Amino acid sequence: MPTDCISYQNSGYFSKLIVDYLNQKPEVQSLYHRFPKPEHFKLQAEEKRTTFPLENRAVLVNALAKQYQKLDVSEATKTNIQSLKNDKTFTITTGHQLNLFTGPLYFLYKIVSVINLSKQLKNAYPEYDFVPVYWMATEDHDFEEINYFHFRNKKIQWNRATSGPVGRISTEGLQEVFNVFSKELGVGANADFLRGLFQKAYLEHTNLTDATRFLANELFKEQGLVIIDGDDAELKRLFVPFVKRELLEQTSFKMVSETNEKLKDYTVQVNPREINLFYIEDNLRERIVFEGSNYRINNTNTTFSESEILNELENHPEKFSPNVILRPLYQEVILPNLCYIGGGGEIAYWLELKANFEANAITFPILLLRNSVLLATEKQVQKVDKLNLQWHDLFSGQTEVTNRKTAEFSNFNLDFSEQKAFLKNQFDKLNQIAMQTDKSFIGAVKAQERKQLKGLENLEKRLLKAEKRNHQEQLLRIYEIQNELFPNQSLQERKANFSEFYLDNGKRLLERLLEELIPLSQEFKIIVLE
């Protein structure tokens, strides 16, 4: 088995902003509060303890009790929920869309990351309690992003017309999806478990929120995971002062726009709107737009004066939904949270938000990149060993690894750098002669130099191409194993669904993740499955 490790920074799968964040570059240090180091979590807990109101804890626990009424709640989860009343209990949170049957693999990695970090912090700081939280993105409206999952390169998709927040969508029509998936699963105990899990989650619950809550609870209830739905009137009431400020002052637009100016050397993940709120009902999720002296619900005929919209906010806070800019603030207002764990894209947009948190006097959480994993079978690792590959070869782009391995296989040097350097040296001498004799000769010398160098480059390319043909069989085997582990030249965790691996490994899959993922590590974890 290859022994090299792949850091996130060297994997080639993260943006410059995330790489600079992981490397704690001075250019980005103003964008975060505390870097995720073990000793910083105690400081974060002490600060959050003094700034998070006890009355918010009571509202939170009551809301969670109602949300869990219809679930089989484990003792570990019950204990965690009740412990949130205590001012020495804090949350470690991740969030994710309501993807059909969890969507891609990294759904699991996010949740295992918050579970394992909570355990690690409890061992380090036993005077505190730490609760792993999964925030369901029930108020999103991008149904096309969540209505499918991949199983063994087959796309299992739920087609229907929708509008409004995805969490409120009826599960009607999922019987047909279940029938397709059930046939793909085949026979066996693990297939029966997956079949039953899908059936109980989606065919025995009436909306996507309840289905997703059941599914996540079934997978992680013994680990004490707490699942929260922010689409909740009681919780929204805690956020009313911040919504009011957003409506009247547009603070987030000003603060995030200023931060984005500092990010001009990076790709900005999200841009703020003047008002970063949606107005939602069961079949409606539209932006609130300020026009003249009124507030209009986009794509509708509904308008409010200032006093009317503030009255609506007071009476129906559940109708006001934060967008991507304000959702993190909402989360930190209602949770005694220390750390948010997310993917590269999520951490990138969180890095735009610190100034807005400060303007609203809310403690900015520690930001941690979730664990990333490559799952491989023993048979695949044997192939990798036989081909004398390292993990960095497989993480490389196909052209890069092809050129590198062709050079290794070849009996002679395919790099003409030495010849190019020699040629350039000769033309430097000719240029000196031209300068001393006839300067009009310089142009001809330069033109000949370009021609000769171009000729060498073409010969180099032709030789490489010829050697690729000579080693075609070995290269094809490299392509095959790389395509198995990196489908469509992308990370496995961004495409494959957990069911594909659960089918062969059963509950041992989750056990291995819980055993092996180290949240504060900055390396891809390679897990070899039996």
Coordinates of C-alpha atoms in Angstrom, one line a residue:
M1 CA 0.0 0.0 0.0
P2 CA 1.4 3.5 -0.9
T3 CA 2.7 5.2 2.2
D4 CA 2.7 8.9 1.2
C5 CA 0.2 11.3 2.7
I6 CA -1.8 13.9 0.7
S7 CA -2.3 17.3 2.5
Y8 CA -5.4 19.3 1.6
Q9 CA -3.0 22.1 0.4
N10 CA -1.2 19.7 -2.1
S11 CA -4.3 17.8 -3.2
G12 CA -5.1 20.2 -6.0
Y13 CA -8.8 20.2 -5.0
F14 CA -9.0 23.4 -2.9
S15 CA -9.1 27.0 -3.9
K16 CA -6.2 29.5 -3.2
L17 CA -8.2 31.1 -0.5
I18 CA -8.7 27.8 1.4
V19 CA -5.0 26.9 0.9
D20 CA -3.9 30.3 2.3
Y21 CA -6.4 29.8 5.2
L22 CA -5.0 26.4 6.0
N23 CA -1.5 27.8 5.9
Q24 CA -2.6 30.8 8.1
K25 CA -1.2 33.3 5.6
P26 CA -1.1 36.9 7.0
E27 CA -3.3 38.1 4.1
V28 CA -6.3 36.2 5.4
Q29 CA -5.8 36.3 9.1
S30 CA -8.2 39.3 9.5
L31 CA -11.0 37.1 8.0
Y32 CA -11.3 34.7 10.9
H33 CA -11.5 34.9 14.7
R34 CA -9.5 31.9 15.9
F35 CA -7.8 29.2 13.9
P36 CA -8.8 25.6 14.7
K37 CA -6.1 24.6 17.2
P38 CA -6.9 22.6 20.3
E39 CA -6.0 25.3 22.7
H40 CA -8.2 27.9 20.9
F41 CA -11.4 25.9 21.7
K42 CA -11.2 26.7 25.4
L43 CA -10.8 30.4 24.6
Q44 CA -13.8 30.2 22.3
A45 CA -15.9 28.4 24.9
E46 CA -15.0 31.1 27.5
E47 CA -16.0 33.9 25.2
K48 CA -19.2 32.2 24.0
R49 CA -20.2 31.4 27.6
T50 CA -20.2 35.1 28.4
T51 CA -22.0 36.3 25.3
F52 CA -24.7 33.6 24.7
P53 CA -27.9 34.3 26.7
L54 CA -29.3 31.6 29.0
E55 CA -32.8 32.4 27.8
N56 CA -31.8 31.4 24.3
R57 CA -30.7 28.0 25.6
A58 CA -34.2 27.4 27.0
V59 CA -35.9 28.3 23.7
L60 CA -33.4 26.0 21.9
V61 CA -34.1 23.0 24.1
N62 CA -37.9 23.5 23.9
A63 CA -37.7 23.8 20.1
L64 CA -35.6 20.6 19.8
A65 CA -37.9 18.7 22.0
K66 CA -40.8 19.5 19.7
Q67 CA -38.8 18.6 16.6
Y68 CA -37.9 15.2 18.0
Q69 CA -41.4 14.3 19.2
K70 CA -42.0 11.7 16.5
L71 CA -38.5 10.1 16.5
D72 CA -36.9 7.2 18.3
V73 CA -34.5 9.3 20.3
S74 CA -31.4 7.6 21.7
E75 CA -30.3 8.2 25.3
A76 CA -27.2 9.9 24.0
T77 CA -29.2 12.4 22.0
K78 CA -31.7 13.0 24.8
T79 CA -28.8 13.7 27.2
N80 CA -27.1 16.1 24.7
I81 CA -30.3 18.0 24.1
Q82 CA -31.0 18.5 27.8
S83 CA -27.3 19.4 28.4
L84 CA -27.8 22.5 26.2
K85 CA -29.6 24.2 29.1
N86 CA -26.3 24.4 30.9
D87 CA -24.0 27.3 30.2
K88 CA -21.0 25.0 30.0
T89 CA -22.4 23.0 27.1
F90 CA -21.5 24.1 23.5
T91 CA -22.2 22.8 20.0
I92 CA -20.0 21.8 17.2
T93 CA -22.0 22.3 14.0
T94 CA -22.1 21.3 10.4
G95 CA -24.8 21.9 7.8
H96 CA -26.0 20.2 4.7
Q97 CA -28.7 20.3 2.1
L98 CA -31.6 17.8 2.2
N99 CA -30.0 15.6 -0.5
L100 CA -32.0 12.5 -1.5
F101 CA -30.7 9.6 0.6
T102 CA -27.8 11.8 1.9
G103 CA -26.5 12.6 -1.6
P104 CA -22.7 12.4 -2.0
L105 CA -20.4 10.7 0.5
Y106 CA -19.2 13.8 2.2
F107 CA -22.6 14.1 4.0
L108 CA -21.2 11.3 6.3
Y109 CA -17.8 12.9 6.6
K110 CA -19.3 16.2 7.8
I111 CA -21.3 14.6 10.5
V112 CA -18.5 12.2 11.6
S113 CA -16.2 15.3 11.8
V114 CA -18.6 17.1 14.3
I115 CA -19.0 13.8 16.3
N116 CA -15.3 13.1 16.6
L117 CA -14.3 16.7 17.3
S118 CA -16.9 16.8 20.1
K119 CA -15.4 13.7 21.6
Q120 CA -11.9 15.1 21.3
L121 CA -12.8 18.3 23.0
K122 CA -14.5 16.5 25.8
N123 CA -11.3 14.6 26.5
A124 CA -9.3 17.8 26.4
Y125 CA -11.7 19.9 28.4
P126 CA -13.8 17.6 30.7
E127 CA -15.3 20.6 32.5
Y128 CA -17.3 21.4 29.4
D129 CA -19.8 19.4 27.3
F130 CA -19.8 19.4 23.5
V131 CA -22.8 18.5 21.4
P132 CA -22.4 17.5 17.7
V133 CA -25.1 19.2 15.6
Y134 CA -26.3 18.7 12.1
W135 CA -28.2 21.8 10.7
M136 CA -30.6 20.7 8.0
A137 CA -30.8 23.3 5.2
T138 CA -34.6 23.0 5.1
E139 CA -35.2 26.6 3.8
D140 CA -33.2 26.2 0.6
H141 CA -35.1 26.2 -2.6
D142 CA -32.6 24.6 -5.1
F143 CA -34.5 21.3 -5.6
E144 CA -32.4 20.4 -8.7
E145 CA -29.3 20.2 -6.5
I146 CA -30.7 17.7 -4.1
N147 CA -33.2 15.5 -6.0
Y148 CA -30.8 12.7 -6.9
F149 CA -27.9 10.5 -5.8
H150 CA -25.5 8.3 -7.7
F151 CA -25.3 4.5 -7.1
R152 CA -22.7 2.6 -9.0
N153 CA -22.6 5.2 -11.7
K154 CA -26.3 5.2 -12.1
K155 CA -28.2 8.4 -11.3
I156 CA -31.2 7.8 -9.1
Q157 CA -33.5 10.8 -9.6
W158 CA -36.7 12.2 -8.2
N159 CA -38.5 14.3 -10.8
R160 CA -41.3 16.6 -9.8
A161 CA -42.4 20.2 -9.9
T162 CA -41.6 22.2 -6.8
S163 CA -41.7 25.7 -5.3
G164 CA -41.0 27.1 -1.8
P165 CA -38.5 25.7 0.8
V166 CA -37.3 22.2 0.0
G167 CA -38.0 21.0 3.6
R168 CA -41.7 21.5 3.1
I169 CA -41.9 19.5 -0.1
S170 CA -44.1 16.5 0.0
T171 CA -42.5 13.1 -0.4
E172 CA -45.2 12.1 -2.9
G173 CA -43.6 10.4 -5.9
L174 CA -40.8 8.7 -4.1
Q175 CA -42.4 5.3 -4.3
E176 CA -41.2 5.2 -8.0
V177 CA -37.7 6.2 -6.9
F178 CA -37.7 3.5 -4.3
N179 CA -38.7 0.9 -6.9
V180 CA -35.8 1.8 -9.1
F181 CA -33.3 1.9 -6.2
S182 CA -34.6 -1.4 -4.7
K183 CA -33.9 -3.2 -8.0
E184 CA -30.4 -1.9 -8.2
L185 CA -29.6 -3.0 -4.6
G186 CA -30.0 -6.7 -5.3
V187 CA -30.1 -9.2 -2.4
G188 CA -28.5 -9.7 1.0
A189 CA -28.8 -8.3 4.5
N190 CA -27.1 -5.0 3.7
A191 CA -29.3 -4.5 0.7
D192 CA -32.3 -5.2 2.9
F193 CA -31.1 -2.6 5.5
L194 CA -30.7 0.1 2.8
R195 CA -34.0 -0.8 1.3
G196 CA -35.7 -0.5 4.7
L197 CA -33.9 2.7 5.5
F198 CA -35.1 4.4 2.3
Q199 CA -38.6 3.1 2.7
K200 CA -39.0 4.2 6.4
A201 CA -37.4 7.6 5.7
Y202 CA -39.2 8.6 2.5
L203 CA -42.3 6.5 2.3
E204 CA -43.4 6.8 5.9
H205 CA -42.9 10.6 6.2
T206 CA -44.8 13.2 4.5
N207 CA -42.2 15.9 3.9
L208 CA -38.5 16.1 3.1
T209 CA -37.6 17.6 6.5
D210 CA -39.1 14.8 8.5
A211 CA -37.6 12.2 6.1
T212 CA -34.1 13.6 6.3
R213 CA -34.3 14.0 10.1
F214 CA -35.3 10.3 10.4
L215 CA -32.5 9.2 8.0
A216 CA -29.7 11.1 9.8
N217 CA -31.0 10.0 13.2
E218 CA -31.1 6.4 12.2
L219 CA -27.5 6.6 11.0
F220 CA -26.0 8.6 13.9
K221 CA -28.4 8.6 16.9
E222 CA -26.1 6.3 19.0
Q223 CA -23.4 8.9 18.6
G224 CA -25.6 11.5 20.2
L225 CA -26.1 13.6 17.1
V226 CA -28.6 16.5 17.5
I227 CA -30.4 17.4 14.3
I228 CA -31.9 20.9 14.1
D229 CA -34.4 22.5 11.7
G230 CA -34.0 26.3 11.6
D231 CA -37.4 26.6 9.9
D232 CA -39.0 27.0 13.3
A233 CA -41.2 29.9 14.6
E234 CA -39.7 29.8 18.2
L235 CA -36.1 29.9 16.9
K236 CA -36.9 32.6 14.4
R237 CA -38.3 34.8 17.1
L238 CA -34.8 34.9 18.7
F239 CA -33.5 36.3 15.3
V240 CA -36.2 39.0 15.1
P241 CA -33.9 41.9 16.2
F242 CA -31.3 41.0 13.5
V243 CA -33.9 40.6 10.8
K244 CA -35.3 44.1 11.8
R245 CA -31.8 45.6 11.5
E246 CA -31.3 43.9 8.1
L247 CA -34.6 45.4 6.8
L248 CA -33.9 48.9 8.1
E249 CA -30.2 49.3 7.9
Q250 CA -28.9 46.7 5.4
T251 CA -25.8 46.2 7.6
S252 CA -24.8 42.9 6.1
F253 CA -24.6 44.4 2.5
K254 CA -22.2 47.1 3.7
M255 CA -20.0 44.9 5.9
V256 CA -19.7 41.9 3.5
S257 CA -19.1 44.2 0.5
E258 CA -16.2 45.8 2.3
T259 CA -14.8 42.4 3.1
N260 CA -15.1 41.3 -0.5
E261 CA -13.0 44.3 -1.6
K262 CA -10.2 42.8 0.5
L263 CA -10.7 39.5 -1.3
K264 CA -10.0 40.9 -4.8
D265 CA -7.0 38.6 -5.2
Y266 CA -9.3 35.5 -4.6
T267 CA -12.4 34.2 -6.1
V268 CA -15.3 35.6 -4.1
Q269 CA -17.7 32.8 -3.2
V270 CA -20.9 34.8 -2.7
N271 CA -22.0 38.4 -3.1
P272 CA -24.4 40.1 -0.7
R273 CA -27.7 41.7 -1.7
E274 CA -29.1 44.9 -0.2
I275 CA -31.5 42.8 1.8
N276 CA -30.4 39.2 2.5
L277 CA -33.7 37.8 3.4
F278 CA -36.4 35.7 1.7
Y279 CA -40.1 35.7 2.4
I280 CA -41.4 32.1 2.7
E281 CA -44.6 30.2 2.8
D282 CA -45.3 26.5 1.9
N283 CA -45.0 27.1 -1.8
L284 CA -43.1 30.4 -1.9
R285 CA -39.6 31.5 -1.3
E286 CA -38.8 34.9 -2.8
R287 CA -36.4 37.7 -2.1
I288 CA -37.5 40.8 -0.1
V289 CA -36.6 43.8 -2.2
F290 CA -36.6 47.4 -1.0
E291 CA -38.1 49.8 -3.6
G292 CA -38.7 53.5 -2.8
S293 CA -40.2 53.4 0.6
N294 CA -41.8 50.0 0.4
Y295 CA -40.7 46.3 0.7
R296 CA -41.8 44.1 -2.2
I297 CA -41.8 40.3 -2.3
N298 CA -40.0 39.5 -5.6
N299 CA -42.1 38.0 -8.4
T300 CA -45.3 38.6 -6.5
N301 CA -47.8 41.5 -6.1
T302 CA -47.2 41.6 -2.3
T303 CA -45.8 44.8 -0.9
F304 CA -45.3 46.1 2.7
S305 CA -44.7 49.6 4.1
E306 CA -42.0 49.8 6.8
S307 CA -44.5 49.6 9.6
E308 CA -46.4 46.7 7.9
I309 CA -43.3 44.6 7.3
L310 CA -42.1 45.1 10.9
N311 CA -45.6 44.1 12.1
E312 CA -45.4 41.0 9.9
L313 CA -42.0 40.2 11.3
E314 CA -43.3 40.5 14.9
N315 CA -46.4 38.3 14.2
H316 CA -44.9 35.8 11.8
P317 CA -41.1 35.6 12.2
E318 CA -41.2 32.1 10.6
K319 CA -41.9 33.8 7.2
F320 CA -38.6 35.5 7.2
S321 CA -35.8 33.3 5.9
P322 CA -32.1 34.3 5.9
N323 CA -30.1 33.7 2.7
V324 CA -26.6 32.4 2.4
I325 CA -25.1 35.6 3.9
L326 CA -27.4 35.7 7.0
R327 CA -27.9 32.0 7.6
P328 CA -24.6 31.7 9.5
L329 CA -25.5 34.6 11.7
Y330 CA -28.9 33.0 12.5
Q331 CA -27.2 29.8 13.4
E332 CA -24.8 31.5 15.8
V333 CA -27.6 33.5 17.4
I334 CA -29.7 30.4 18.3
L335 CA -26.8 27.9 19.0
P336 CA -24.1 28.1 21.7
N337 CA -21.7 27.2 18.9
L338 CA -17.9 27.1 19.0
C339 CA -17.1 25.8 15.6
Y340 CA -18.6 25.4 12.1
I341 CA -17.3 22.4 10.0
G342 CA -17.8 22.7 6.3
G343 CA -16.4 22.0 2.9
G344 CA -14.0 24.3 1.0
G345 CA -16.8 26.3 -0.6
E346 CA -18.6 26.8 2.7
I347 CA -15.5 27.9 4.6
A348 CA -14.7 30.3 1.7
Y349 CA -18.0 32.2 2.1
W350 CA -17.8 32.1 5.9
L351 CA -14.5 33.9 5.6
E352 CA -16.5 36.8 4.0
L353 CA -18.7 37.2 7.1
K354 CA -16.6 38.1 10.2
A355 CA -17.1 41.9 9.9
N356 CA -20.9 41.4 9.7
F357 CA -20.8 39.3 12.9
E358 CA -18.8 42.0 14.6
A359 CA -21.3 44.6 13.5
N360 CA -24.1 42.5 15.0
A361 CA -22.1 41.8 18.2
I362 CA -22.2 38.0 17.7
T363 CA -19.1 35.9 18.4
F364 CA -17.6 34.5 15.1
P365 CA -17.1 30.7 15.3
I366 CA -13.9 28.8 14.6
L367 CA -14.0 27.5 11.0
L368 CA -12.8 24.0 10.3
L369 CA -12.5 22.2 7.0
R370 CA -14.3 18.9 7.2
N371 CA -12.5 15.6 6.8
S372 CA -12.0 14.4 3.3
V373 CA -11.7 10.7 2.6
L374 CA -10.8 8.3 -0.2
L375 CA -12.4 4.9 0.2
A376 CA -10.5 2.0 -1.6
T377 CA -11.0 -1.7 -1.6
E378 CA -8.1 -4.1 -0.9
K379 CA -8.3 -5.2 -4.5
Q380 CA -7.9 -1.6 -5.7
V381 CA -4.9 -1.1 -3.4
Q382 CA -3.3 -4.2 -4.8
K383 CA -3.7 -2.7 -8.3
V384 CA -2.1 0.5 -7.1
D385 CA 0.9 -1.4 -5.6
K386 CA 1.3 -3.5 -8.8
L387 CA 1.5 -0.4 -10.9
N388 CA 4.1 1.1 -8.5
L389 CA 1.9 4.1 -7.9
Q390 CA 1.8 6.5 -4.9
W391 CA -1.3 8.3 -3.7
H392 CA 0.0 11.6 -5.1
D393 CA 0.1 10.0 -8.6
L394 CA -3.6 9.2 -8.3
F395 CA -4.5 12.7 -7.0
S396 CA -2.7 14.2 -10.0
G397 CA -4.4 15.2 -13.2
Q398 CA -4.5 12.5 -15.8
T399 CA -2.1 14.3 -18.2
E400 CA 0.3 15.1 -15.5
V401 CA 0.5 11.5 -14.1
T402 CA 0.6 10.1 -17.7
N403 CA 3.6 12.3 -18.6
R404 CA 5.4 11.5 -15.3
K405 CA 4.9 7.8 -15.5
T406 CA 5.9 7.6 -19.1
A407 CA 9.1 9.3 -18.2
E408 CA 9.6 6.7 -15.5
F409 CA 8.9 3.8 -17.8
S410 CA 11.2 5.1 -20.6
N411 CA 14.8 3.9 -21.0
F412 CA 16.0 7.4 -21.9
N413 CA 15.4 11.0 -20.8
L414 CA 12.3 12.5 -22.4
D415 CA 13.1 16.0 -21.0
F416 CA 15.0 18.2 -23.4
S417 CA 15.8 20.9 -20.9
E418 CA 19.5 20.2 -21.1
Q419 CA 19.5 20.5 -24.9
K420 CA 17.4 23.7 -24.7
A421 CA 19.8 25.3 -22.2
F422 CA 22.7 24.4 -24.5
L423 CA 21.0 25.8 -27.5
K424 CA 20.1 29.0 -25.6
N425 CA 23.7 29.4 -24.5
Q426 CA 24.9 29.1 -28.1
F427 CA 22.5 31.8 -29.3
D428 CA 23.5 34.1 -26.4
K429 CA 27.0 33.9 -27.9
L430 CA 25.7 34.7 -31.4
N431 CA 23.8 37.6 -30.0
Q432 CA 26.9 39.0 -28.4
I433 CA 28.7 38.7 -31.8
A434 CA 25.9 40.4 -33.5
M435 CA 25.9 43.3 -31.0
Q436 CA 29.6 43.8 -31.6
T437 CA 29.5 43.6 -35.4
D438 CA 26.2 44.2 -37.2
K439 CA 23.1 45.0 -34.9
S440 CA 20.8 44.4 -37.9
F441 CA 21.8 40.8 -37.6
I442 CA 20.2 40.5 -34.1
G443 CA 16.6 40.1 -35.4
A444 CA 17.7 37.2 -37.6
V445 CA 19.5 35.5 -34.7
K446 CA 16.5 35.9 -32.5
A447 CA 14.2 34.4 -35.1
Q448 CA 16.5 31.5 -35.6
E449 CA 16.6 30.9 -31.9
R450 CA 12.8 30.8 -31.7
K451 CA 12.7 28.4 -34.6
Q452 CA 15.3 26.0 -33.1
L453 CA 13.8 26.0 -29.7
K454 CA 10.3 25.4 -31.2
G455 CA 11.8 22.5 -33.2
L456 CA 13.2 21.0 -30.0
E457 CA 9.9 21.4 -28.2
N458 CA 8.1 19.6 -31.1
L459 CA 10.6 16.8 -31.0
E460 CA 10.2 16.5 -27.3
K461 CA 6.4 16.2 -27.7
R462 CA 6.7 13.7 -30.5
L463 CA 9.1 11.6 -28.4
L464 CA 6.7 11.7 -25.4
K465 CA 3.8 10.7 -27.7
A466 CA 5.8 7.8 -29.1
E467 CA 6.8 6.6 -25.7
K468 CA 3.1 6.7 -24.5
R469 CA 2.3 4.4 -27.4
N470 CA 5.1 2.1 -26.3
H471 CA 3.8 1.9 -22.8
Q472 CA 0.1 2.2 -23.6
E473 CA -0.9 -1.0 -21.8
Q474 CA 0.6 0.1 -18.5
L475 CA -0.9 3.6 -18.9
L476 CA -4.3 2.2 -19.6
R477 CA -4.2 0.3 -16.3
I478 CA -3.3 3.5 -14.5
Y479 CA -6.3 5.3 -16.2
E480 CA -8.6 2.5 -15.1
I481 CA -7.6 2.5 -11.4
Q482 CA -7.6 6.3 -11.3
N483 CA -11.1 6.4 -12.9
E484 CA -12.3 3.9 -10.3
L485 CA -11.1 6.0 -7.4
F486 CA -11.7 9.4 -9.0
P487 CA -14.9 9.2 -11.0
N488 CA -15.0 11.7 -13.9
Q489 CA -11.6 13.0 -12.6
S490 CA -13.3 14.3 -9.5
L491 CA -13.2 13.4 -5.8
Q492 CA -15.1 10.2 -5.0
E493 CA -16.7 11.9 -2.0
R494 CA -18.4 14.5 -4.2
K495 CA -20.2 12.0 -6.4
A496 CA -20.6 8.5 -4.9
N497 CA -23.4 7.7 -2.4
F498 CA -22.7 5.9 0.9
S499 CA -25.1 3.1 -0.1
E500 CA -22.6 1.8 -2.7
F501 CA -20.0 1.1 0.1
Y502 CA -22.5 0.1 2.7
L503 CA -23.8 -2.6 0.5
D504 CA -20.4 -4.4 0.7
N505 CA -19.3 -3.3 4.2
G506 CA -22.5 -2.8 6.2
K507 CA -22.3 -0.9 9.5
R508 CA -18.6 -1.4 9.5
L509 CA -18.4 1.5 7.0
L510 CA -19.6 4.0 9.6
E511 CA -17.6 2.3 12.4
R512 CA -14.4 2.8 10.3
L513 CA -15.2 6.4 9.7
L514 CA -15.8 7.1 13.4
E515 CA -12.6 5.2 14.3
E516 CA -10.3 6.9 11.8
L517 CA -11.3 10.4 11.0
I518 CA -9.3 13.0 12.8
P519 CA -11.0 16.4 12.5
L520 CA -8.0 18.7 13.2
S521 CA -5.9 16.9 10.6
Q522 CA -5.2 18.6 7.3
E523 CA -4.7 15.4 5.3
F524 CA -6.9 13.3 3.1
K525 CA -7.7 10.1 4.9
I526 CA -7.2 6.9 2.8
I527 CA -9.4 4.1 4.2
V528 CA -9.0 0.6 2.8
L529 CA -12.2 -1.4 3.1
E530 CA -12.2 -5.1 3.5

